[in-house]
PDB file of C-alpha atoms and ligand atoms in Angstrom:
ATOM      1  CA  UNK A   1       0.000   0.000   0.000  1.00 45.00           C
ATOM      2  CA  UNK A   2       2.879   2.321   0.892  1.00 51.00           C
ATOM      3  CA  UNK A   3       4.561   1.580  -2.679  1.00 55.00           C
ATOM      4  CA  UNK A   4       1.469   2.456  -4.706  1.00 53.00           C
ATOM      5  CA  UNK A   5       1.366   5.689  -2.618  1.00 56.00           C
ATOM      6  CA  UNK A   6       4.728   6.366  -3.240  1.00 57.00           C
ATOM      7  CA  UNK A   7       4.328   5.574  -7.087  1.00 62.00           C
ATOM      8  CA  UNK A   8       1.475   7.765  -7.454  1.00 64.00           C
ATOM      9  CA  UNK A   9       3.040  10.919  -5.641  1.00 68.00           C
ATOM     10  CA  UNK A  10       5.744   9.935  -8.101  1.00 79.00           C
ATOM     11  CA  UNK A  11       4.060   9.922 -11.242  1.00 81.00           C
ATOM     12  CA  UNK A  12       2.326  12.987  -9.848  1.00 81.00           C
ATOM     13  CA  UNK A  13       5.679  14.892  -9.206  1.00 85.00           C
ATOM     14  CA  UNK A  14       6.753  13.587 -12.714  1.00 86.00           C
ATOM     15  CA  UNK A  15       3.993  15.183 -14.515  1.00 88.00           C
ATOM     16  CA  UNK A  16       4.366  18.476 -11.932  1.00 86.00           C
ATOM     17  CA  UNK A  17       8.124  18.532 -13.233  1.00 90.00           C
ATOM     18  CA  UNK A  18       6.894  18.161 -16.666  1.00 92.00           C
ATOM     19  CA  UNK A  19       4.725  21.506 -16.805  1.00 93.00           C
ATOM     20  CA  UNK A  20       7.147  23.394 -14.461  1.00 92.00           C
ATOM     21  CA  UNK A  21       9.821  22.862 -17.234  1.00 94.00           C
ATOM     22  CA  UNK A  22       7.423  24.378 -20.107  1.00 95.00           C
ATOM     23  CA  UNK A  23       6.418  26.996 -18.027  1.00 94.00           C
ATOM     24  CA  UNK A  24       2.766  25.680 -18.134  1.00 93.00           C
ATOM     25  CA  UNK A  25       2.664  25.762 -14.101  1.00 90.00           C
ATOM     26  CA  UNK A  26       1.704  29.122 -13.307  1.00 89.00           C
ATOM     27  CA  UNK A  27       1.535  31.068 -10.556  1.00 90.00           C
ATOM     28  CA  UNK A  28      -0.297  34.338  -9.954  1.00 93.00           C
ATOM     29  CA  UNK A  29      -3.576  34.927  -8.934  1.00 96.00           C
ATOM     30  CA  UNK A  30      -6.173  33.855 -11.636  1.00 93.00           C
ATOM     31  CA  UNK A  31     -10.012  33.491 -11.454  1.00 92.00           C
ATOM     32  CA  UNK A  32     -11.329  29.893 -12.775  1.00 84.00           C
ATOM     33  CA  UNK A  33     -14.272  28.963 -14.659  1.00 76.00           C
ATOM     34  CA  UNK A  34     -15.835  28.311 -11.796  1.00 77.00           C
ATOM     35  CA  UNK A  35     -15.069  32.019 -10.366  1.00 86.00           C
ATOM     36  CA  UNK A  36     -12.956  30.985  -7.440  1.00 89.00           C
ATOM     37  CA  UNK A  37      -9.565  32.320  -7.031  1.00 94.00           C
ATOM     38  CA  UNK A  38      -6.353  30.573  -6.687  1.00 92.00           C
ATOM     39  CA  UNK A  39      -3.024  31.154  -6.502  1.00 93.00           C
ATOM     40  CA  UNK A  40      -1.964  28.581  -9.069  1.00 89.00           C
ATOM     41  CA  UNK A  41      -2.809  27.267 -12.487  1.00 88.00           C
ATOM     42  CA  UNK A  42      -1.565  24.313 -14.639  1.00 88.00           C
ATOM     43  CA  UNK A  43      -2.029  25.289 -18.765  1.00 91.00           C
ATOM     44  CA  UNK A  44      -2.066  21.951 -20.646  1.00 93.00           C
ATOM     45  CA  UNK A  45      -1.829  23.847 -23.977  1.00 95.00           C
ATOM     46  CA  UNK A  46       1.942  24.807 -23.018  1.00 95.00           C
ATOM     47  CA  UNK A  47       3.068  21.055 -22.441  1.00 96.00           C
ATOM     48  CA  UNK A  48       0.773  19.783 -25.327  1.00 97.00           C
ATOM     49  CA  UNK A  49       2.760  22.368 -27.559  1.00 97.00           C
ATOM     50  CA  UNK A  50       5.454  19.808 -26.951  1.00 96.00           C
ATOM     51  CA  UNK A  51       4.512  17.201 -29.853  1.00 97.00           C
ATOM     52  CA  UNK A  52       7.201  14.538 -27.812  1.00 95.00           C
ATOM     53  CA  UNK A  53       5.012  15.836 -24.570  1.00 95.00           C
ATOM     54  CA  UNK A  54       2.195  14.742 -26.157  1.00 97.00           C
ATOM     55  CA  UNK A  55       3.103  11.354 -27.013  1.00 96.00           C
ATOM     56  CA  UNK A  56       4.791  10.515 -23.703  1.00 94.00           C
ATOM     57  CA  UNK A  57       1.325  11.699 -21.918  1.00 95.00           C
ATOM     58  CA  UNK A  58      -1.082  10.463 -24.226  1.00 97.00           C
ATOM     59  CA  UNK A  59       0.877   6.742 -23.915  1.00 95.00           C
ATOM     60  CA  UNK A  60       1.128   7.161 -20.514  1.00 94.00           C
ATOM     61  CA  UNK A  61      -2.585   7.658 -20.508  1.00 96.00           C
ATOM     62  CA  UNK A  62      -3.512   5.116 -23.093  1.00 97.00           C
ATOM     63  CA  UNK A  63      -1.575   2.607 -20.720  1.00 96.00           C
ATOM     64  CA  UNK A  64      -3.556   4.233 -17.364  1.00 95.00           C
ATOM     65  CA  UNK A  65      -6.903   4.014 -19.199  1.00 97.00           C
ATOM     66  CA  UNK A  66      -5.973   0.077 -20.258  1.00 96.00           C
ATOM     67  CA  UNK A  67      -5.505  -0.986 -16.642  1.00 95.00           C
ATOM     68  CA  UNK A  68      -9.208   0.439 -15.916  1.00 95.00           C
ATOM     69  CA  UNK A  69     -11.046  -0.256 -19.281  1.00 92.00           C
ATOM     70  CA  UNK A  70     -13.353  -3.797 -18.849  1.00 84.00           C
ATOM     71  CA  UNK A  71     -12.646  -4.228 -22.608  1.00 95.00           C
ATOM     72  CA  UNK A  72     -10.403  -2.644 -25.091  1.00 96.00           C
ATOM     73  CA  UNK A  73     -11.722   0.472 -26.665  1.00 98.00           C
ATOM     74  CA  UNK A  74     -12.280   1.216 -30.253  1.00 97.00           C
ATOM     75  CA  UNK A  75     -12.512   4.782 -30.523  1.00 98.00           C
ATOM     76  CA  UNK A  76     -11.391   7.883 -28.801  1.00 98.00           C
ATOM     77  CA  UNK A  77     -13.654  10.641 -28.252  1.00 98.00           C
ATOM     78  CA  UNK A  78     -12.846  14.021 -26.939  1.00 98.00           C
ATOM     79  CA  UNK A  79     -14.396  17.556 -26.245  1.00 96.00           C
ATOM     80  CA  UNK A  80     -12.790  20.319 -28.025  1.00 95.00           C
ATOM     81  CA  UNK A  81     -10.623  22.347 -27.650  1.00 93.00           C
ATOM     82  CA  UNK A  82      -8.550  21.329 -24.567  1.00 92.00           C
ATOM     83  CA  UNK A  83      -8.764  17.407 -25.262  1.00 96.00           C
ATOM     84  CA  UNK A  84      -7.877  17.546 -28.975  1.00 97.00           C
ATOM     85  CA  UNK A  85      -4.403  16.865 -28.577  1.00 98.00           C
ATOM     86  CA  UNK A  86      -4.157  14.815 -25.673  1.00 98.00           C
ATOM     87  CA  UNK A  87      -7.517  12.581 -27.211  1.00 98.00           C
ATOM     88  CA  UNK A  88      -5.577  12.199 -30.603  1.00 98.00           C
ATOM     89  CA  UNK A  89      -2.146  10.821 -28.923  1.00 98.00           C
ATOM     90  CA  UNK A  90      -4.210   8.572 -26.742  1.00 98.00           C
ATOM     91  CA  UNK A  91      -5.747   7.150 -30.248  1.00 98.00           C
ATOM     92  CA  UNK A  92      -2.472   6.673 -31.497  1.00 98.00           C
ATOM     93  CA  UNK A  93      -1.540   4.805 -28.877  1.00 98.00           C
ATOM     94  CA  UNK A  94      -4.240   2.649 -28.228  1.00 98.00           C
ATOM     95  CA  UNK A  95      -4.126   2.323 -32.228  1.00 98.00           C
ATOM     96  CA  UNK A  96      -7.752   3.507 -32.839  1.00 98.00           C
ATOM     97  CA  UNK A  97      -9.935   6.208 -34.187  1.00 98.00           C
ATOM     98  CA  UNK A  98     -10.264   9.681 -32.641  1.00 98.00           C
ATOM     99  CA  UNK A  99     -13.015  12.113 -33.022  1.00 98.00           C
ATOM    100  CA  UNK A 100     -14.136  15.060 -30.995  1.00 98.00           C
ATOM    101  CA  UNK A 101     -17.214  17.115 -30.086  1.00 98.00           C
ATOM    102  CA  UNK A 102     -18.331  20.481 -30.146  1.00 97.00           C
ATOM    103  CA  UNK A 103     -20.682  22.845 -28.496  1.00 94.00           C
ATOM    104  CA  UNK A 104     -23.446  24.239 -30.791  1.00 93.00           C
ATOM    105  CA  UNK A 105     -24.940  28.197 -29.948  1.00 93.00           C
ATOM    106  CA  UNK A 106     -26.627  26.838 -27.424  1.00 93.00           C
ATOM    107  CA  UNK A 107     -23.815  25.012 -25.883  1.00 91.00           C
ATOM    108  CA  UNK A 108     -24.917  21.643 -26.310  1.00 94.00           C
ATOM    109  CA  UNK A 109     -22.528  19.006 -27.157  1.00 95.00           C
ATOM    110  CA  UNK A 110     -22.777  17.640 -30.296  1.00 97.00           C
ATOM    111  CA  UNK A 111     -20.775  15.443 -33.091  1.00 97.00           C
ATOM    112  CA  UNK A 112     -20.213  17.350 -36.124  1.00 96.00           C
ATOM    113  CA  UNK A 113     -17.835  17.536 -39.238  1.00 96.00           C
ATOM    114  CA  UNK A 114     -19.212  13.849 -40.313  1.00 96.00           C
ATOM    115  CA  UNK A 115     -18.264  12.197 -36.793  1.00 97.00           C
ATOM    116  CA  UNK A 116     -20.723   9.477 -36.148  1.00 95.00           C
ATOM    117  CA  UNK A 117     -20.827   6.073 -33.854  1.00 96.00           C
ATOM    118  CA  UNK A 118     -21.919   2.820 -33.880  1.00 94.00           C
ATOM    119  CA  UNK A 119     -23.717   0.616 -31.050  1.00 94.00           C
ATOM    120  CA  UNK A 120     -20.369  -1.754 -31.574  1.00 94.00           C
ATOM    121  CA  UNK A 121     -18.560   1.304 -30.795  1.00 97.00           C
ATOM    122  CA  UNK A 122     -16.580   1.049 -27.551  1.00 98.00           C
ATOM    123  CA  UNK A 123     -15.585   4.409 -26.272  1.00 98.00           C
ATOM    124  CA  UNK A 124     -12.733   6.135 -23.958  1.00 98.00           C
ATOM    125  CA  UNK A 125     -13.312   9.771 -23.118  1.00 98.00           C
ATOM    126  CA  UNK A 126     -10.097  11.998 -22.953  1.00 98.00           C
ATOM    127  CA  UNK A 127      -9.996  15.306 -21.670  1.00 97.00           C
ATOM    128  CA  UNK A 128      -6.829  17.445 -20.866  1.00 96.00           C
ATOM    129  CA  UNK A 129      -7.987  18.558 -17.638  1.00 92.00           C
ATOM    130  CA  UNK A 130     -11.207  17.897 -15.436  1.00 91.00           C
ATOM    131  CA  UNK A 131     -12.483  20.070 -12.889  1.00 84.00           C
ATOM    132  CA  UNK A 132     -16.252  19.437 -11.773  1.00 85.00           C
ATOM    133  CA  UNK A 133     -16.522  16.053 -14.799  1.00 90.00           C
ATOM    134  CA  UNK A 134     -19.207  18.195 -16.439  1.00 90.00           C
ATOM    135  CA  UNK A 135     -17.464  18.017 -20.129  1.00 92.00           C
ATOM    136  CA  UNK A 136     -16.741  14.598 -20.052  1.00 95.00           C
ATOM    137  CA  UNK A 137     -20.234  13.848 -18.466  1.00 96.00           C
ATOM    138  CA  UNK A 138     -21.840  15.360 -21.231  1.00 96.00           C
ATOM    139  CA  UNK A 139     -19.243  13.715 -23.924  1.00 97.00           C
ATOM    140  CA  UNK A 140     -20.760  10.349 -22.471  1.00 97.00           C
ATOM    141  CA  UNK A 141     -24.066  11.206 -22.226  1.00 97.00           C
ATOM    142  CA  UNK A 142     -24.032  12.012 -26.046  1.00 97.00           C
ATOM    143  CA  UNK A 143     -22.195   9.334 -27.194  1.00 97.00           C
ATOM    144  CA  UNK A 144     -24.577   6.428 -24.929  1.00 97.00           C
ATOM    145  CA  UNK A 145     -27.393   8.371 -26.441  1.00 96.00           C
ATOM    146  CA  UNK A 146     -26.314   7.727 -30.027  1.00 95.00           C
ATOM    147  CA  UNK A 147     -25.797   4.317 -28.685  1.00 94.00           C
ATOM    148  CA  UNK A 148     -22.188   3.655 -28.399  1.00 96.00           C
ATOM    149  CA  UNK A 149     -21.056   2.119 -25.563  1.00 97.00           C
ATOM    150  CA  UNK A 150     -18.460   4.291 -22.965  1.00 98.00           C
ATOM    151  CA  UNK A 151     -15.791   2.093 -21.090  1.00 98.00           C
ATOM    152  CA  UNK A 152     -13.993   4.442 -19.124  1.00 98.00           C
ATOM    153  CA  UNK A 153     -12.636   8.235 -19.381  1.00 98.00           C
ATOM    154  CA  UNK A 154      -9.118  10.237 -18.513  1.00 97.00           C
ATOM    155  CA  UNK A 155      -7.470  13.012 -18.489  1.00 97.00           C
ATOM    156  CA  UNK A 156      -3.802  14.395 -18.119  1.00 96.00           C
ATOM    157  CA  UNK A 157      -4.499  16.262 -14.881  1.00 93.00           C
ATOM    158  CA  UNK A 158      -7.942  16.012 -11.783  1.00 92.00           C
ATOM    159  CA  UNK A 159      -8.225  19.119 -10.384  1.00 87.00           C
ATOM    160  CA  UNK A 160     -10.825  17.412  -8.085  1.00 85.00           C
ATOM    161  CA  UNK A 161      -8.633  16.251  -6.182  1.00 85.00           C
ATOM    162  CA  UNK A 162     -10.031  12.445  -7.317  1.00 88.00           C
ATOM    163  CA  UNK A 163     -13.890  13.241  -6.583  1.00 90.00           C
ATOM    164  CA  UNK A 164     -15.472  14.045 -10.052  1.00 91.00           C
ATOM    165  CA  UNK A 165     -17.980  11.564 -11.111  1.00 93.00           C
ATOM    166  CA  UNK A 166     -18.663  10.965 -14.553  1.00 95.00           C
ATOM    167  CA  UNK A 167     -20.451   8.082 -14.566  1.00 94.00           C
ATOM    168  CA  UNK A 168     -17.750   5.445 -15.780  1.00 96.00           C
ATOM    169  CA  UNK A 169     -14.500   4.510 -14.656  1.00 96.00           C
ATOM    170  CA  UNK A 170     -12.109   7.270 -14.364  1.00 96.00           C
ATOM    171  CA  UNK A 171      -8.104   8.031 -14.543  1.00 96.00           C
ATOM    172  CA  UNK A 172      -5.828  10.793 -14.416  1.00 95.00           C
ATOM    173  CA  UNK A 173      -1.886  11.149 -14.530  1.00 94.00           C
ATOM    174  CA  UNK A 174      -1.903  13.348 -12.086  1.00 91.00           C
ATOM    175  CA  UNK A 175      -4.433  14.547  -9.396  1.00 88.00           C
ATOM    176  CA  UNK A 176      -4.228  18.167  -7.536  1.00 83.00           C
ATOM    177  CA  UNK A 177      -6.209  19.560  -5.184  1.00 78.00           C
ATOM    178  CA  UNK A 178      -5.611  23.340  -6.345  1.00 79.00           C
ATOM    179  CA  UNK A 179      -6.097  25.984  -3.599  1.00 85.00           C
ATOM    180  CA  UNK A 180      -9.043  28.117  -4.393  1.00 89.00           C
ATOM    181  CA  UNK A 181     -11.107  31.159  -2.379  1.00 94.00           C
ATOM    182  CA  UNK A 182     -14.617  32.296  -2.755  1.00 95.00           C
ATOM    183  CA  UNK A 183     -13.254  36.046  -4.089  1.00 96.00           C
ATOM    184  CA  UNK A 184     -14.936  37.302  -0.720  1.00 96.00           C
ATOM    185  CA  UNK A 185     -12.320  34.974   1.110  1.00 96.00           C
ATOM    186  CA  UNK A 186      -9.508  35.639  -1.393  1.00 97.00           C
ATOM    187  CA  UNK A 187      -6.248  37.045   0.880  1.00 97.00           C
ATOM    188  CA  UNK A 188      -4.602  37.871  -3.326  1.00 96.00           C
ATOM    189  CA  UNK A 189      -7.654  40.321  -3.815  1.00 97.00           C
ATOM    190  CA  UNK A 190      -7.138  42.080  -0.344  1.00 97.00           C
ATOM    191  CA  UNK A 191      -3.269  42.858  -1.385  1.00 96.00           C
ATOM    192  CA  UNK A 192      -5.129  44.571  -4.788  1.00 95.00           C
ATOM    193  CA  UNK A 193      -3.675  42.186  -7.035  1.00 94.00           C
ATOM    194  CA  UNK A 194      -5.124  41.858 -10.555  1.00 94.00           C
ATOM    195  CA  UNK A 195      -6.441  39.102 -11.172  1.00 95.00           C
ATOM    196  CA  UNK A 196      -6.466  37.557 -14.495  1.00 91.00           C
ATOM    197  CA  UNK A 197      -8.313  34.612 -16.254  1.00 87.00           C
ATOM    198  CA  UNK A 198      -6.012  31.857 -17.862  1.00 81.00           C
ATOM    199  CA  UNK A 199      -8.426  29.027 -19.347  1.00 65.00           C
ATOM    200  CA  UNK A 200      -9.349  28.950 -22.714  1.00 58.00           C
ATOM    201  CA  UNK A 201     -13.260  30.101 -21.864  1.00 52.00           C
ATOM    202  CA  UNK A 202     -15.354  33.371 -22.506  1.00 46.00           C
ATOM    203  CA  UNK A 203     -15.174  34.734 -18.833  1.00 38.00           C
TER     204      UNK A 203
HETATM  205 ZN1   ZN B 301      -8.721  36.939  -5.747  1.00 97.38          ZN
END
């Protein structure tokens, strides 16, 4: 029990390491999509800009996503933007398709472009980074409705610090629990520090 805790604060540190030396661990004081605070945020984009980043993580989670899948998977799906990268290594290494989904104008998630799948379709949902499991919940939801079947989903980095549910099996290389205020509560807004907003999302 000790060794697998050990190994997992390992491959945590690892990936920690990983976006410290891209520069895509930040620090600062930056508001989240959910509109807490915190002091610290992890850009995937920066490490993903890495192409031989991108394979090492998406093998890595191709082989994490193995170990919890019940069968193996025959397509990748992700939800653009932030899992088309990491989704399409995974696909590579898994050696199967990869598609992704998009949100319509009234933010649905939908398949588009062509992307369809079948009921003999057995799915792996890939995201770069979850926070609440509501993108990847909805990924699922869409792709059970149209029949396929979902095995399990990942992502590089849980920012729930391991408690999002999405309704299958889940993994993650590396799982944070980031420190976030209520902006009330937040000790960076009583210094009068700007605070800025790093995701990729319409604030
Ligand atoms: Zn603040």
């Amino acid at each position: 029990m000790l060794d697998w805790i050990f190994e997992v604060a390992n491959q945590n540190q690892k990936i920690l390491n990983l976006f410290q030396s891209t520069g895509a661990y930040l620090k600062g004081h930056f508001r989240l999509t959910s509109g807490l605070h915190s002091p610290e945020y992890l850009q995937c984009a920066l490490v993903l800009a890495h192409p031989k980043h991108a394979e090492t993580l998406g093998r890595c989670l191709a082989e994490a996503i193995s170990a919890i899948a019940p069968e193996r998977p025959t397509l990748v799906v992700s939800p653009a933007m932030g899992g088309l990268i990491i989704g399409h290594e995974v696909a590579r290494a898994l050696g199967v398709r990869h598609i992704f989904t998009e949100r319509d104008p009234d933010r649905k998630m939908t398949l588009r472009r062509g992307f369809s799948v079948q009921s003999s379709d057995l799915a792996v949902v890939i995201e770069d980074v979850i926070t609440t499991g509501g993108s990847t919940a909805e990924v699922v939801a869409l792709l059970e409705s149209q029949g396929a079947r979902v095995l399990a989903a990942g992502s590089i980095i849980d920012r729930s610090g391991g408690t999002a549910n999405v309704g299958v099996p889940r993994t993650a290389l590396a799982t944070l629990e980031v420190q976030t205020w209520d902006p009330p509560a937040c000790p960076l807004c009583a210094q009068g520090l700007e605070v800025v907003k790093p995701g990729s999302r319409p604030v």
